[in-house]
Amino acid sequence: MNQNIKPTESELEILNILWSKGACTVRDVHEVLEQNKDAGYTTTLKLMQIMHDKNLLTRDASARSHVYSANVSQEKTQGQLVKKLIDNVFNGSAAQLVMQALGNHKTDKKELEAIKIYLKEMENKQQ
Amino acid sequence: MNQNIKPTESELEILNILWSKGACTVRDVHEVLEQNKDAGYTTTLKLMQIMHDKNLLTRDASARSHVYSANVSQEKTQGQLVKKLIDNVFNGSAAQLVMQALGNHKTDKKELEAIKIYLKEMENKQQ
DNA sequence: GTTTGTATACGAAATCATTCGTACAAAGAA
DNA sequence: TTCTTTGTACGAATGATTTCGTATACAAAC
């Protein structure tokens, strides 16, 4: 059914807003977008209409201002994009990606702890 | 100088080949590409010429068959793409990306060990 | 030397992502 | 009611990516 999610960069920006705020009107989304880039209102509208056509969004059109929601989960989208990165850029090795990510980005103690716990859990399940 | 590397998907396929095989002619690269997709020889040629224009590749044009090399390092490219993914899709949290990567992709014992060692090293350096 | 095969260069079509202008409908204020 | 604001719809320009056809040069085989 919902095979391959391949949002563009602009689409991803919109999805991020909907994931964090829940259902929104175009204006809601546009107001957030405006803070980081300048594009007109109709640009945002058009993008969201296209995303609706592609089934990335659902919408409630009963009111004058339509209310849009993400129709793909954040987790699943993250998963697909990570998989693509691993396949295309890390020769299929998740571990290589992990070390790149850890090496070049600040990660605080709490997060490192979480990762260690995660690793232990995996080991227990594995054997 | 070489600020932002943003290769397209096709360009990444070509870079991967050059990273793994070293300097290549267009034909060399094309023969590898052919195994996974069908596009004509001149398509590959044009792509590599464009990449040369963009400074993603260097070339030795002294012989009739020009010999191309990657002009961006694999590490740096990986780093940029990982950073972009973290920023755009994981709200800036490297740890979240790491756990996604570990959770959904098979990682064998050897690789897990490598990650654990890596984590320990980081801790030692950190405090 | 002519033919055949293999190069590069280059123009241009096809597709997609992004952007915006404009038309027009619906509410609400004057 | 009329004017202004705020919505949707939609066509179309722009720019980037991908693709290929064709022109032309060189080299090797015949």
XYZ file of C-alpha atoms (C1' of nucleotides) in Angstrom:
314
model
C 0.000 0.000 0.000
C 2.087 2.802 1.348
C 5.313 1.644 -0.170
C 7.989 4.212 -0.618
C 7.980 7.498 1.197
C 10.294 9.894 -0.519
C 9.480 13.413 0.636
C 11.466 16.260 -0.841
C 13.267 18.723 1.436
C 10.412 21.198 1.448
C 7.950 18.445 2.113
C 10.031 17.265 5.007
C 9.941 20.711 6.569
C 6.181 20.630 6.432
C 5.979 17.105 7.776
C 8.183 18.076 10.703
C 5.793 20.842 11.624
C 2.764 18.585 11.403
C 4.477 15.850 13.394
C 5.301 18.238 16.181
C 2.113 20.314 16.229
C -0.486 17.873 15.001
C -3.225 18.898 12.580
C -2.755 22.396 11.157
C -4.157 24.776 8.622
C -1.978 26.037 5.816
C -1.642 29.330 7.651
C -0.424 27.608 10.813
C 2.233 25.787 8.858
C 3.168 28.840 6.874
C 3.720 30.926 9.974
C 6.249 28.436 11.250
C 7.992 28.147 7.903
C 8.269 31.910 7.571
C 10.587 32.031 10.555
C 13.307 30.219 8.666
C 12.767 31.082 5.040
C 10.822 33.498 2.977
C 8.344 32.142 0.545
C 4.832 33.325 -0.109
C 1.703 31.890 1.401
C 0.547 30.376 -1.864
C 3.818 28.497 -2.140
C 3.110 26.724 1.118
C -0.466 26.144 0.045
C 0.595 24.636 -3.245
C 3.145 22.387 -1.572
C 0.565 21.077 0.837
C -1.918 20.493 -1.961
C 0.682 18.507 -3.849
C 1.482 16.531 -0.711
C -2.206 15.811 -0.377
C -2.281 14.565 -3.980
C 0.666 12.320 -3.192
C -1.094 11.037 -0.095
C 1.559 12.374 2.225
C -1.152 14.416 3.953
C -4.803 13.970 4.688
C -7.139 16.896 5.098
C -10.446 17.871 6.537
C -12.083 20.200 4.026
C -15.315 20.682 5.878
C -14.425 24.151 7.116
C -13.341 27.002 4.903
C -9.780 26.644 6.144
C -8.817 23.081 5.454
C -7.043 21.232 8.216
C -4.141 19.021 7.237
C -2.493 16.100 9.017
C 0.546 13.987 8.232
C -0.413 10.711 6.630
C 2.977 9.078 7.084
C 4.468 8.351 10.476
C 7.604 10.062 11.634
C 9.152 6.730 12.602
C 8.519 5.082 9.294
C 9.811 8.073 7.385
C 12.924 8.235 9.512
C 13.427 4.531 8.962
C 13.198 4.818 5.197
C 15.554 7.756 5.007
C 18.092 6.076 7.253
C 17.919 2.947 5.185
C 18.487 4.925 2.022
C 21.489 6.658 3.534
C 22.984 3.382 4.712
C 22.511 1.763 1.329
C 23.622 4.686 -0.809
C 26.414 6.138 1.232
C 27.611 3.577 3.768
C 27.729 0.452 1.638
C 24.974 -1.122 3.665
C 26.747 -0.919 7.015
C 24.622 0.552 9.769
C 27.593 0.469 12.118
C 29.589 2.775 9.892
C 26.755 5.260 9.897
C 26.480 5.034 13.663
C 30.134 5.803 14.164
C 30.040 8.707 11.742
C 27.071 10.114 13.600
C 28.682 9.706 16.996
C 32.042 10.991 15.910
C 30.997 14.250 14.375
C 28.077 15.386 16.440
C 27.969 16.374 20.007
C 26.090 13.884 22.048
C 25.619 14.517 25.739
C 26.065 11.994 28.518
C 22.395 11.257 28.878
C 22.119 10.357 25.247
C 25.230 8.224 25.334
C 23.753 6.365 28.287
C 20.572 5.760 26.352
C 22.562 4.330 23.482
C 24.511 2.032 25.787
C 21.351 0.696 27.343
C 19.953 0.200 23.886
C 23.001 -1.783 22.857
C 22.757 -4.018 25.890
C 19.149 -4.749 25.160
C 20.040 -5.714 21.639
C 22.710 -8.097 22.825
C 20.354 -9.799 25.218
C 17.755 -10.287 22.542
C 20.293 -11.405 20.024
C 21.830 -14.438 21.639
C 36.955 26.435 -0.126
C 35.055 23.247 -0.708
C 32.086 24.216 1.394
C 28.929 22.290 0.765
C 28.914 18.971 -0.957
C 25.463 18.132 -2.125
C 25.691 15.388 -4.699
C 22.493 14.179 -6.306
C 21.557 10.506 -6.201
C 23.087 9.751 -9.576
C 26.198 11.615 -8.652
C 26.458 9.610 -5.467
C 26.317 6.375 -7.413
C 29.252 7.541 -9.464
C 31.195 8.765 -6.449
C 30.729 5.410 -4.769
C 32.283 3.667 -7.729
C 35.228 6.041 -7.822
C 35.747 5.779 -4.077
C 35.881 2.027 -4.240
C 37.816 1.563 -7.492
C 39.930 4.679 -7.631
C 40.509 6.592 -10.860
C 38.334 5.382 -13.730
C 37.387 6.166 -17.277
C 33.791 6.878 -18.141
C 33.523 3.410 -19.610
C 34.768 1.802 -16.407
C 32.163 3.641 -14.412
C 29.449 2.991 -16.940
C 30.057 -0.729 -16.909
C 29.468 -0.839 -13.176
C 26.391 1.357 -13.360
C 24.869 -0.787 -16.078
C 24.589 -3.684 -13.682
C 21.948 -1.902 -11.641
C 20.196 0.389 -14.037
C 19.915 0.955 -17.708
C 20.987 4.255 -19.092
C 23.062 4.931 -22.144
C 26.770 5.550 -22.184
C 26.388 9.210 -23.053
C 24.227 9.683 -19.999
C 27.046 8.556 -17.770
C 29.473 10.679 -19.738
C 27.335 13.777 -19.368
C 26.877 13.225 -15.665
C 30.585 12.930 -15.137
C 31.230 16.039 -17.215
C 28.755 17.955 -15.093
C 30.380 16.628 -11.950
C 33.679 17.813 -13.306
C 32.193 21.279 -13.905
C 30.944 21.269 -10.316
C 34.364 20.232 -9.097
C 33.118 16.980 -7.675
C 35.575 15.178 -9.947
C 38.994 15.892 -11.336
C 40.198 14.409 -14.583
C 43.285 13.658 -16.516
C 42.544 14.535 -20.112
C 45.950 13.751 -21.513
C 44.904 10.472 -23.063
C 42.020 10.048 -25.441
C 39.954 8.387 -22.725
C 39.888 10.828 -19.872
C 40.501 9.424 -16.432
C 38.338 10.730 -13.617
C 38.857 10.765 -9.854
C 36.651 11.809 -6.984
C 37.521 15.278 -5.755
C 35.571 15.023 -2.502
C 36.420 12.568 0.219
C 34.067 9.803 1.152
C 34.342 10.709 4.823
C 33.518 14.334 4.360
C 30.601 13.550 2.100
C 29.257 11.006 4.555
C 29.623 13.536 7.320
C 27.672 16.190 5.468
C 24.880 13.860 4.530
C 24.597 12.515 8.051
C 24.481 16.024 9.426
C 21.735 16.942 7.022
C 19.719 13.913 8.004
C 20.133 14.639 11.695
C 19.091 18.246 11.258
C 16.212 17.680 8.885
C 14.730 14.485 10.172
C 15.928 13.867 13.714
C 15.571 17.332 15.188
C 19.295 17.618 15.668
C 19.679 14.541 17.848
C 22.450 12.220 16.712
C 21.422 9.710 19.363
C 17.970 9.340 17.868
C 19.478 8.611 14.498
C 21.827 6.063 16.035
C 19.016 4.188 17.684
C 16.927 4.188 14.527
C 19.881 2.817 12.611
C 20.598 0.111 15.172
C 16.987 -0.843 15.638
C 16.021 -1.435 12.060
C 19.110 -2.823 10.465
C 20.880 -6.046 11.081
C 24.198 -5.448 12.695
C 26.426 -8.407 13.402
C 28.341 -9.045 16.603
C 31.610 -7.773 15.268
C 30.069 -4.458 14.334
C 28.318 -4.121 17.659
C 31.642 -4.714 19.374
C 33.228 -1.992 17.302
C 30.505 0.405 18.302
C 30.921 -0.434 21.971
C 34.635 0.176 21.820
C 33.984 3.415 20.047
C 31.589 4.505 22.766
C 34.103 3.728 25.457
C 36.736 5.760 23.728
C 34.374 8.667 23.515
C 33.636 8.488 27.213
C 37.289 8.472 28.088
C 37.970 11.473 25.966
C 34.933 13.286 27.188
C 35.510 13.462 30.902
C 43.304 5.077 -47.462
C 38.781 3.638 -46.096
C 35.891 1.616 -42.773
C 34.615 0.607 -38.158
C 34.626 1.316 -33.373
C 35.112 4.186 -29.524
C 36.022 8.725 -27.587
C 34.324 13.689 -26.267
C 31.281 17.667 -26.710
C 27.103 19.692 -26.827
C 22.235 20.852 -27.556
C 17.942 19.850 -26.178
C 13.904 17.151 -24.465
C 11.513 15.296 -20.370
C 10.618 15.374 -15.711
C 10.405 17.180 -11.172
C 10.628 20.698 -7.404
C 9.790 25.201 -6.189
C 7.850 29.535 -6.690
C 4.397 32.940 -7.546
C 0.535 35.539 -9.935
C -4.113 35.706 -10.597
C -8.933 34.303 -10.418
C -12.505 33.631 -7.681
C -15.364 32.262 -3.391
C -16.656 33.091 1.327
C -16.777 35.836 5.669
C -16.766 39.731 8.256
C -16.457 44.916 8.842
C -17.878 49.363 7.463
C -24.883 46.310 0.594
C -20.241 47.165 -0.498
C -15.333 46.791 0.677
C -11.601 44.303 2.685
C -9.564 40.256 4.282
C -8.562 35.574 3.940
C -9.251 31.322 1.973
C -8.690 27.652 -2.215
C -7.597 26.443 -7.005
C -4.830 26.501 -10.763
C -1.716 27.797 -14.569
C 2.671 28.789 -15.574
C 7.648 30.363 -15.067
C 12.067 28.951 -13.314
C 15.712 26.045 -12.276
C 17.818 21.577 -11.478
C 18.398 16.615 -12.749
C 18.398 13.069 -15.885
C 18.306 11.399 -20.333
C 19.625 10.822 -25.083
C 20.617 12.043 -30.088
C 23.898 13.710 -33.051
C 28.244 15.857 -34.580
C 32.819 15.235 -34.775
C 37.628 13.472 -33.764
C 40.868 9.879 -33.324
C 42.813 5.254 -33.750
C 43.090 0.717 -35.122
C 41.929 -2.924 -38.447
C 41.175 -4.095 -42.896
